[in-house]
Short mmCIF file of C-alpha atoms and ligand atoms in Angstrom, two decimals:
data_model
loop_
_atom_site.label_atom_id
_atom_site.label_comp_id
_atom_site.label_asym_id
_atom_site.label_seq_id
_atom_site.Cartn_x
_atom_site.Cartn_y
_atom_site.Cartn_z
CA MET A 1 17.46 9.77 5.86
CA ARG A 2 14.92 12.58 5.66
CA TYR A 3 12.07 11.14 3.60
CA ILE A 4 8.45 11.98 2.89
CA GLY A 5 6.31 9.29 4.43
CA ASN A 6 9.13 7.88 6.57
CA LYS A 7 7.39 5.94 9.33
CA ARG A 8 10.28 6.11 11.82
CA LYS A 9 8.29 8.18 14.31
CA LEU A 10 5.22 6.01 13.84
CA LEU A 11 6.96 2.73 14.60
CA PRO A 12 5.50 2.51 18.14
CA PHE A 13 2.00 3.00 16.68
CA ILE A 14 2.58 0.27 14.09
CA GLN A 15 4.07 -2.08 16.67
CA GLU A 16 1.15 -1.54 19.06
CA ALA A 17 -1.25 -2.27 16.23
CA LEU A 18 0.52 -5.54 15.45
CA GLU A 19 0.25 -6.54 19.12
CA GLN A 20 -3.39 -5.53 19.35
CA LEU A 21 -4.22 -7.47 16.19
CA GLU A 22 -2.18 -10.44 17.43
CA ILE A 23 0.09 -10.59 14.40
CA ASP A 24 3.32 -11.93 15.78
CA GLY A 25 6.03 -13.16 13.50
CA GLY A 26 6.03 -15.30 10.38
CA THR A 27 6.59 -13.99 6.89
CA ALA A 28 5.96 -10.39 5.92
CA CYS A 29 6.15 -8.30 2.79
CA ASP A 30 6.74 -4.52 2.70
CA PRO A 31 6.60 -3.67 -1.03
CA PHE A 32 6.81 0.15 -0.55
CA ALA A 33 9.77 0.02 1.81
CA GLY A 34 11.26 3.53 1.28
CA THR A 35 13.88 4.05 3.99
CA ALA A 36 13.22 0.48 5.23
CA SER A 37 12.29 1.73 8.70
CA VAL A 38 9.20 -0.47 9.03
CA ALA A 39 10.80 -3.52 7.40
CA ARG A 40 13.76 -3.19 9.75
CA ARG A 41 11.40 -3.13 12.74
CA LEU A 42 9.48 -6.14 11.39
CA LYS A 43 12.77 -8.01 11.16
CA THR A 44 13.64 -7.18 14.78
CA LEU A 45 10.14 -8.36 15.78
CA GLY A 46 10.88 -11.77 14.30
CA PHE A 47 9.44 -11.63 10.79
CA ASP A 48 11.19 -12.99 7.71
CA VAL A 49 10.67 -9.94 5.54
CA THR A 50 10.60 -9.46 1.78
CA THR A 51 10.97 -5.82 0.84
CA GLY A 52 10.57 -3.87 -2.38
CA ASP A 53 10.39 -0.38 -3.85
CA ILE A 54 10.85 1.09 -7.31
CA MET A 55 13.75 3.30 -6.22
CA THR A 56 17.36 2.10 -6.32
CA PHE A 57 18.46 4.05 -3.25
CA SER A 58 15.63 2.46 -1.28
CA HIS A 59 16.83 -0.96 -2.46
CA VAL A 60 20.28 -0.10 -1.06
CA LEU A 61 18.80 0.85 2.33
CA GLN A 62 16.60 -2.26 2.40
CA TRP A 63 19.57 -4.48 1.71
CA ALA A 64 21.75 -2.86 4.37
CA TYR A 65 19.12 -2.60 7.11
CA VAL A 66 17.06 -5.71 6.48
CA VAL A 67 18.83 -8.31 4.32
CA VAL A 68 22.29 -8.11 5.93
CA ASP A 69 22.28 -10.38 8.97
CA ARG A 70 26.01 -10.93 9.57
CA PRO A 71 28.34 -8.10 10.47
CA PRO A 72 30.48 -7.43 7.37
CA ARG A 73 34.14 -8.47 7.74
CA PHE A 74 35.58 -6.90 4.60
CA GLU A 75 38.00 -9.79 4.02
CA GLY A 76 38.75 -8.43 0.54
CA LEU A 77 40.16 -5.22 2.00
CA ARG A 78 42.67 -6.83 4.39
CA ASP A 79 45.47 -4.72 2.95
CA LEU A 80 43.86 -1.54 4.25
CA ALA A 81 45.09 -0.24 7.59
CA SER A 82 44.19 -2.67 10.38
CA LEU A 83 40.71 -4.15 10.07
CA ASP A 84 41.06 -5.91 13.40
CA GLY A 85 38.23 -5.59 15.82
CA LYS A 86 36.15 -3.06 13.92
CA PRO A 87 36.21 -3.75 10.20
CA VAL A 88 33.20 -1.56 9.34
CA GLU A 89 34.63 1.44 11.19
CA SER A 90 38.08 0.90 9.64
CA VAL A 91 36.72 0.83 6.10
CA LEU A 92 34.53 3.88 6.73
CA ALA A 93 37.57 5.70 8.14
CA ALA A 94 39.48 4.91 4.92
CA LEU A 95 36.59 6.28 2.84
CA ASN A 96 36.28 9.35 5.06
CA ALA A 97 39.98 10.06 4.50
CA LEU A 98 39.73 10.10 0.68
CA PRO A 99 40.50 13.42 -0.99
CA GLY A 100 37.80 14.83 -3.26
CA ARG A 101 37.68 13.59 -6.85
CA PRO A 102 35.21 15.60 -8.96
CA GLY A 103 32.72 13.42 -10.83
CA PHE A 104 29.01 13.55 -11.70
CA VAL A 105 27.79 14.93 -8.35
CA HIS A 106 30.36 17.73 -8.47
CA GLU A 107 29.56 18.37 -12.13
CA HIS A 108 25.78 18.50 -11.87
CA PHE A 109 24.81 19.22 -8.29
CA SER A 110 27.30 21.71 -6.90
CA PRO A 111 28.28 25.20 -8.00
CA GLY A 112 31.77 23.81 -8.56
CA GLY A 113 30.84 22.03 -11.78
CA ALA A 114 30.05 23.67 -15.10
CA GLU A 115 26.43 22.46 -14.98
CA GLY A 116 26.06 23.57 -11.39
CA GLU A 117 27.24 27.07 -12.14
CA ARG A 118 24.92 27.41 -15.09
CA ASN A 119 21.94 26.14 -13.17
CA GLU A 120 22.78 27.38 -9.69
CA ARG A 121 22.43 23.90 -8.33
CA MET A 122 23.60 24.41 -4.75
CA TYR A 123 22.81 20.89 -3.52
CA PHE A 124 26.27 20.26 -2.11
CA THR A 125 29.33 22.43 -1.52
CA PRO A 126 31.96 21.72 -4.19
CA GLU A 127 34.16 20.06 -1.53
CA ASN A 128 31.44 17.70 -0.31
CA ALA A 129 30.30 16.96 -3.87
CA ALA A 130 33.84 15.95 -4.88
CA ARG A 131 34.12 13.78 -1.77
CA ILE A 132 30.79 12.06 -2.50
CA ASP A 133 32.16 11.37 -5.99
CA ALA A 134 35.43 10.02 -4.59
CA VAL A 135 33.69 7.65 -2.18
CA ARG A 136 31.17 6.50 -4.80
CA ARG A 137 33.99 5.80 -7.26
CA ARG A 138 36.01 3.91 -4.66
CA ILE A 139 33.05 1.66 -3.74
CA HIS A 140 32.54 1.02 -7.45
CA ASP A 141 36.23 0.18 -7.99
CA TRP A 142 36.39 -2.15 -4.99
CA ALA A 143 33.23 -3.94 -6.14
CA ALA A 144 34.48 -4.20 -9.74
CA ALA A 145 37.73 -5.73 -8.48
CA GLY A 146 35.75 -8.36 -6.52
CA ARG A 147 36.93 -7.02 -3.18
CA LEU A 148 33.45 -6.54 -1.67
CA THR A 149 30.68 -9.03 -1.01
CA GLU A 150 27.22 -7.94 -2.04
CA ASP A 151 26.32 -7.23 1.62
CA GLU A 152 29.46 -5.14 2.08
CA ARG A 153 28.79 -3.09 -1.04
CA TYR A 154 25.26 -2.27 0.11
CA VAL A 155 26.43 -1.35 3.62
CA LEU A 156 28.94 1.13 2.21
CA LEU A 157 26.44 2.57 -0.26
CA ALA A 158 23.86 3.00 2.52
CA ALA A 159 26.46 4.82 4.63
CA LEU A 160 27.19 7.13 1.67
CA ILE A 161 23.54 7.86 0.84
CA GLU A 162 22.78 8.72 4.48
CA ALA A 163 25.96 10.83 4.80
CA ALA A 164 25.18 12.75 1.59
CA ASP A 165 21.63 13.40 2.80
CA ARG A 166 22.96 14.90 6.04
CA VAL A 167 25.03 17.49 4.12
CA ALA A 168 22.51 18.14 1.33
CA ASN A 169 21.53 21.81 1.09
CA THR A 170 17.82 21.00 1.06
CA THR A 171 15.06 20.87 3.60
CA GLY A 172 14.50 17.18 3.07
CA ILE A 173 13.48 16.75 -0.55
CA TYR A 174 15.66 17.24 -3.61
CA ALA A 175 13.02 18.94 -5.77
CA ALA A 176 14.72 22.21 -4.83
CA CYS A 177 17.85 23.34 -3.05
CA VAL A 178 18.17 26.23 -0.65
CA LYS A 179 19.72 29.33 -2.18
CA ARG A 180 22.15 29.99 0.69
CA TRP A 181 24.36 27.42 2.34
CA GLN A 182 22.67 25.96 5.41
CA PRO A 183 24.81 24.96 8.42
CA ASN A 184 24.38 21.22 7.73
CA ALA A 185 25.63 21.68 4.14
CA ARG A 186 28.83 23.36 5.34
CA ARG A 187 29.76 20.41 7.55
CA PRO A 188 32.18 17.99 5.95
CA LEU A 189 30.77 14.76 4.56
CA ARG A 190 31.20 12.00 7.10
CA LEU A 191 30.15 8.36 6.67
CA ARG A 192 28.85 6.68 9.84
CA ARG A 193 28.30 3.06 10.66
CA PRO A 194 24.78 2.14 9.46
CA PRO A 195 22.51 0.73 12.20
CA LEU A 196 22.53 -2.88 11.00
CA VAL A 197 20.32 -5.59 12.52
CA THR A 198 22.54 -8.66 12.69
CA GLY A 199 22.51 -12.11 14.26
CA THR A 200 18.74 -12.62 14.06
CA GLY A 201 18.81 -15.66 11.78
CA ARG A 202 15.86 -14.19 9.88
CA GLU A 203 15.73 -14.79 6.15
CA CYS A 204 15.04 -11.50 4.44
CA ARG A 205 15.11 -10.47 0.79
CA ALA A 206 15.01 -7.20 -1.10
CA VAL A 207 13.60 -7.10 -4.63
CA GLN A 208 13.62 -3.85 -6.56
CA GLY A 209 10.54 -3.18 -8.66
CA ASP A 210 6.83 -2.61 -8.77
CA ALA A 211 4.82 -3.55 -5.68
CA HIS A 212 2.18 -5.45 -7.60
CA GLU A 213 4.72 -7.59 -9.41
CA LEU A 214 6.52 -8.43 -6.18
CA VAL A 215 3.37 -9.35 -4.26
CA ASP A 216 1.98 -11.32 -7.18
CA ALA A 217 5.12 -13.47 -7.34
CA LEU A 218 5.19 -14.40 -3.63
CA PRO A 219 3.93 -17.73 -2.34
CA THR A 220 1.49 -17.57 0.61
CA PHE A 221 2.79 -15.33 3.38
CA ASP A 222 1.49 -13.91 6.66
CA LEU A 223 1.54 -10.13 6.71
CA LEU A 224 1.27 -7.65 3.86
CA TYR A 225 2.24 -4.20 5.14
CA LEU A 226 1.34 -1.47 2.66
CA ASP A 227 2.69 2.07 2.83
CA PRO A 228 2.11 3.49 -0.66
CA PRO A 229 2.59 7.12 -1.68
CA TYR A 230 -0.50 9.03 -0.60
CA ASN A 231 -0.33 12.12 -2.78
CA THR A 232 0.54 13.15 -6.33
CA ARG A 233 4.20 13.93 -5.66
CA GLN A 234 6.34 11.43 -7.53
CA TYR A 235 9.19 10.08 -5.40
CA ALA A 236 11.42 9.74 -8.46
CA GLY A 237 11.33 13.52 -8.86
CA TYR A 238 11.79 14.33 -5.19
CA TYR A 239 14.74 12.02 -4.52
CA HIS A 240 16.59 11.97 -7.83
CA ILE A 241 19.98 12.78 -6.28
CA PRO A 242 20.14 9.86 -3.81
CA GLU A 243 18.89 7.78 -6.74
CA LEU A 244 21.80 8.86 -8.96
CA ILE A 245 24.31 8.27 -6.17
CA ALA A 246 22.91 4.78 -5.59
CA GLU A 247 23.03 3.96 -9.31
CA GLY A 248 26.55 5.39 -9.75
CA TRP A 249 27.43 7.25 -12.95
CA PHE A 250 31.05 7.14 -14.08
CA ASP A 251 31.87 6.96 -17.76
CA GLU A 252 28.72 8.40 -19.27
CA THR A 253 26.73 11.36 -18.08
CA PRO A 254 23.07 10.84 -17.21
CA ALA A 255 20.55 12.84 -19.24
CA LEU A 256 19.33 15.42 -16.77
CA ARG A 257 16.79 18.14 -17.31
CA GLY A 258 15.54 21.31 -15.71
CA LYS A 259 16.69 23.54 -12.93
CA THR A 260 17.11 20.73 -10.46
CA GLY A 261 18.80 18.25 -12.81
CA LEU A 262 15.99 15.71 -12.89
CA LEU A 263 16.63 12.28 -14.31
CA GLU A 264 14.65 11.19 -17.35
CA ASP A 265 13.10 8.20 -15.70
CA ALA A 266 9.55 7.59 -16.80
CA GLU A 267 9.64 4.01 -15.49
CA LYS A 268 9.77 5.21 -11.93
CA ARG A 269 6.61 7.27 -12.16
CA SER A 270 4.08 5.62 -9.93
CA ASP A 271 0.37 4.94 -10.51
CA TRP A 272 -0.08 5.31 -6.74
CA SER A 273 0.62 9.03 -7.17
CA ARG A 274 -1.89 9.49 -9.98
CA ARG A 275 -5.43 10.41 -9.08
CA ARG A 276 -6.95 8.45 -11.95
CA ARG A 277 -4.94 5.29 -11.40
CA CYS A 278 -4.34 4.93 -7.66
CA GLU A 279 -7.65 3.30 -6.82
CA SER A 280 -7.32 0.53 -9.36
CA ALA A 281 -3.64 0.04 -8.45
CA PHE A 282 -4.73 -0.48 -4.84
CA GLU A 283 -7.58 -2.83 -5.71
CA GLU A 284 -5.42 -4.95 -8.03
CA LEU A 285 -2.59 -5.25 -5.52
CA VAL A 286 -4.89 -6.30 -2.69
CA GLU A 287 -6.53 -8.81 -4.99
CA ALA A 288 -3.18 -10.33 -5.95
CA ALA A 289 -1.88 -10.79 -2.39
CA ASP A 290 -1.93 -14.35 -1.11
CA CYS A 291 -1.57 -13.54 2.60
CA ARG A 292 -3.30 -13.81 5.99
CA HIS A 293 -3.29 -10.19 7.13
CA ILE A 294 -3.26 -6.84 5.34
CA LEU A 295 -2.19 -3.75 7.28
CA MET A 296 -2.03 -0.47 5.39
CA SER A 297 -0.67 2.93 6.46
CA TYR A 298 -2.37 5.88 4.83
CA ASN A 299 -2.94 9.39 6.02
CA SER A 300 -6.04 11.52 6.18
CA GLU A 301 -5.01 13.52 3.10
CA GLY A 302 -4.42 10.53 0.86
CA ILE A 303 -5.79 10.51 -2.69
CA ILE A 304 -7.55 7.14 -2.36
CA PRO A 305 -10.86 7.90 -0.65
CA GLU A 306 -11.31 6.18 2.67
CA ARG A 307 -14.63 4.61 1.68
CA ARG A 308 -12.83 2.90 -1.21
CA ILE A 309 -10.13 1.52 1.06
CA GLU A 310 -12.75 0.14 3.40
CA LYS A 311 -14.80 -1.38 0.58
CA VAL A 312 -11.82 -3.08 -1.05
CA LEU A 313 -10.44 -4.48 2.21
CA ARG A 314 -13.80 -5.73 3.45
CA ALA A 315 -14.40 -7.43 0.11
CA ARG A 316 -10.97 -9.07 0.11
CA GLY A 317 -10.96 -10.33 3.73
CA ARG A 318 -13.33 -11.29 6.52
CA PRO A 319 -15.56 -8.18 6.81
CA ASP A 320 -16.00 -8.51 10.58
CA THR A 321 -12.21 -8.20 11.10
CA TYR A 322 -11.93 -4.83 9.33
CA ARG A 323 -10.43 -2.12 11.61
CA ARG A 324 -9.27 1.46 11.31
CA LEU A 325 -6.73 2.71 13.86
CA GLU A 326 -5.74 6.37 14.09
CA LYS A 327 -2.94 8.54 15.36
CA PRO A 328 -2.60 12.33 15.04
CA TYR A 329 0.81 13.15 13.62
CA LYS A 330 2.90 16.26 13.10
CA ARG A 331 3.08 17.02 9.41
CA TYR A 332 6.28 16.48 7.46
CA ARG A 333 7.31 19.89 6.20
CA SER A 334 9.78 20.63 3.47
CA ASP A 335 10.77 23.72 1.56
CA SER A 336 8.16 23.11 -1.10
CA ASP A 337 5.46 23.58 1.53
CA GLY A 338 5.53 27.33 1.06
CA ALA A 339 3.46 29.82 -0.84
CA ASN A 340 2.12 27.34 -3.38
CA ARG A 341 0.89 24.76 -0.93
CA ARG A 342 -2.08 25.32 1.29
CA TYR A 343 -2.41 23.08 4.30
CA SER A 344 -5.21 23.17 6.79
CA GLY A 345 -2.94 22.74 9.80
CA ASP A 346 0.21 21.24 11.20
CA ARG A 347 -1.40 17.94 12.08
CA VAL A 348 -2.52 15.10 9.89
CA VAL A 349 -4.04 11.86 11.02
CA GLU A 350 -2.04 8.73 10.24
CA ARG A 351 -4.28 5.75 9.83
CA LEU A 352 -3.78 2.02 9.81
CA TYR A 353 -6.36 -0.06 8.00
CA TYR A 354 -6.54 -3.75 8.70
CA VAL A 355 -8.30 -6.82 7.48
CA ARG A 356 -7.73 -10.48 8.19
CA ILE A 357 -8.02 -12.75 5.21
CA ALA A 358 -7.71 -16.23 6.62
C1 LIG B 1 5.23 6.43 1.83
S1 LIG B 1 6.72 5.89 1.10
C2 LIG B 1 7.19 4.53 2.10
C3 LIG B 1 7.87 4.96 3.36
C4 LIG B 1 8.46 3.85 4.17
N1 LIG B 1 7.47 3.05 4.82
C5 LIG B 1 9.42 4.44 5.20
O1 LIG B 1 9.16 4.31 6.41
O2 LIG B 1 10.40 5.04 4.79
C6 LIG B 1 6.18 5.15 -0.38
C7 LIG B 1 7.24 4.44 -1.19
O3 LIG B 1 6.61 3.78 -2.28
C8 LIG B 1 7.51 3.75 -3.37
N2 LIG B 1 6.73 3.43 -4.58
C9 LIG B 1 5.93 4.25 -5.30
N3 LIG B 1 5.30 3.56 -6.27
C10 LIG B 1 5.70 2.28 -6.16
C11 LIG B 1 5.38 1.09 -6.87
N4 LIG B 1 4.52 1.09 -7.90
N5 LIG B 1 5.96 -0.06 -6.49
C12 LIG B 1 6.87 -0.08 -5.47
N6 LIG B 1 7.20 1.04 -4.76
C13 LIG B 1 6.61 2.19 -5.09
C14 LIG B 1 8.20 5.09 -3.33
O4 LIG B 1 9.43 5.07 -4.01
C15 LIG B 1 8.32 5.32 -1.80
O5 LIG B 1 9.58 4.91 -1.34
#
């Protein structure tokens, strides 16, 4: 999905760095996994990966793209039209064929619902919103009836989150919607087969929660890959709609506020996006990690000063192994990057900081 800080385009840079630093396989932890793009690549490179993030939709993507290692068979849905040969495609086809059923997405995030009309929330067309609701409800009902394994549930949820993002009337973040329907928003919602990585035999886990708590609880491991937020934008506010879809809201209505229907979710506000707290959050996390290598992605506009990163890493590991690798990168632009944001150019420098501990 479209995501601030998504490292999909930087995967070759990260992979080259791993080769150059001779870090090849073992156990890895990616506690700020986001869309799971890096964790997924680490799994394909032979690491047993533990992933984390505070966001629920990220947990869904981590589970689907990293934890799942066997192609889902959907045994509990045998009564659906033929599952032979391609069970994932057959189940997705059944979900794609569902008629709309207005629920919380239709109510709050499309002009079709009462809330939407009042607040002009044009995140989804009323048709797509009702179809997102129908699919989300069906996944919930199947799971509640014990017809899905945990892996299967996450695969279907990941397919829905990605499909909803493709038809969202935004430019990539949900802090605002566009005021006219964009071409992507007019296309009908369509779930696609998620790009699973199966048959590797790797043992991967996804644990939702705070990075520090996850890292602190892990026994000795090889690689800590850090990709924390680098500015003061809180992810919980920018991706509240995928978050609500991942959580699923059926019988009660979530307490939403403001023009964009933000979720009251103080717990998901991150210290890594607070100028006064990010440096100590970084120092404490690095201190807590019982690992052999630390590799951190951070860009040239990050709120933790570079001299602090260098100081903390050198102090934690073997100072002579400290490295900084760089790659110029085209900036991620979204609709909030307009009149109120001043950028110095279209390019930022993505950096990787490394230290070897043992
Ligand atoms: C730069 S993004 C990671 C992007 C990811 N590497 C990718 O390729 O998609 C940072 C992530 O950190 C998460 N996050 C913020 N604070 C956190 C915390 N205290 N603990 C765990 N995750 C956190 C955000 O939800 C966000 O997904």
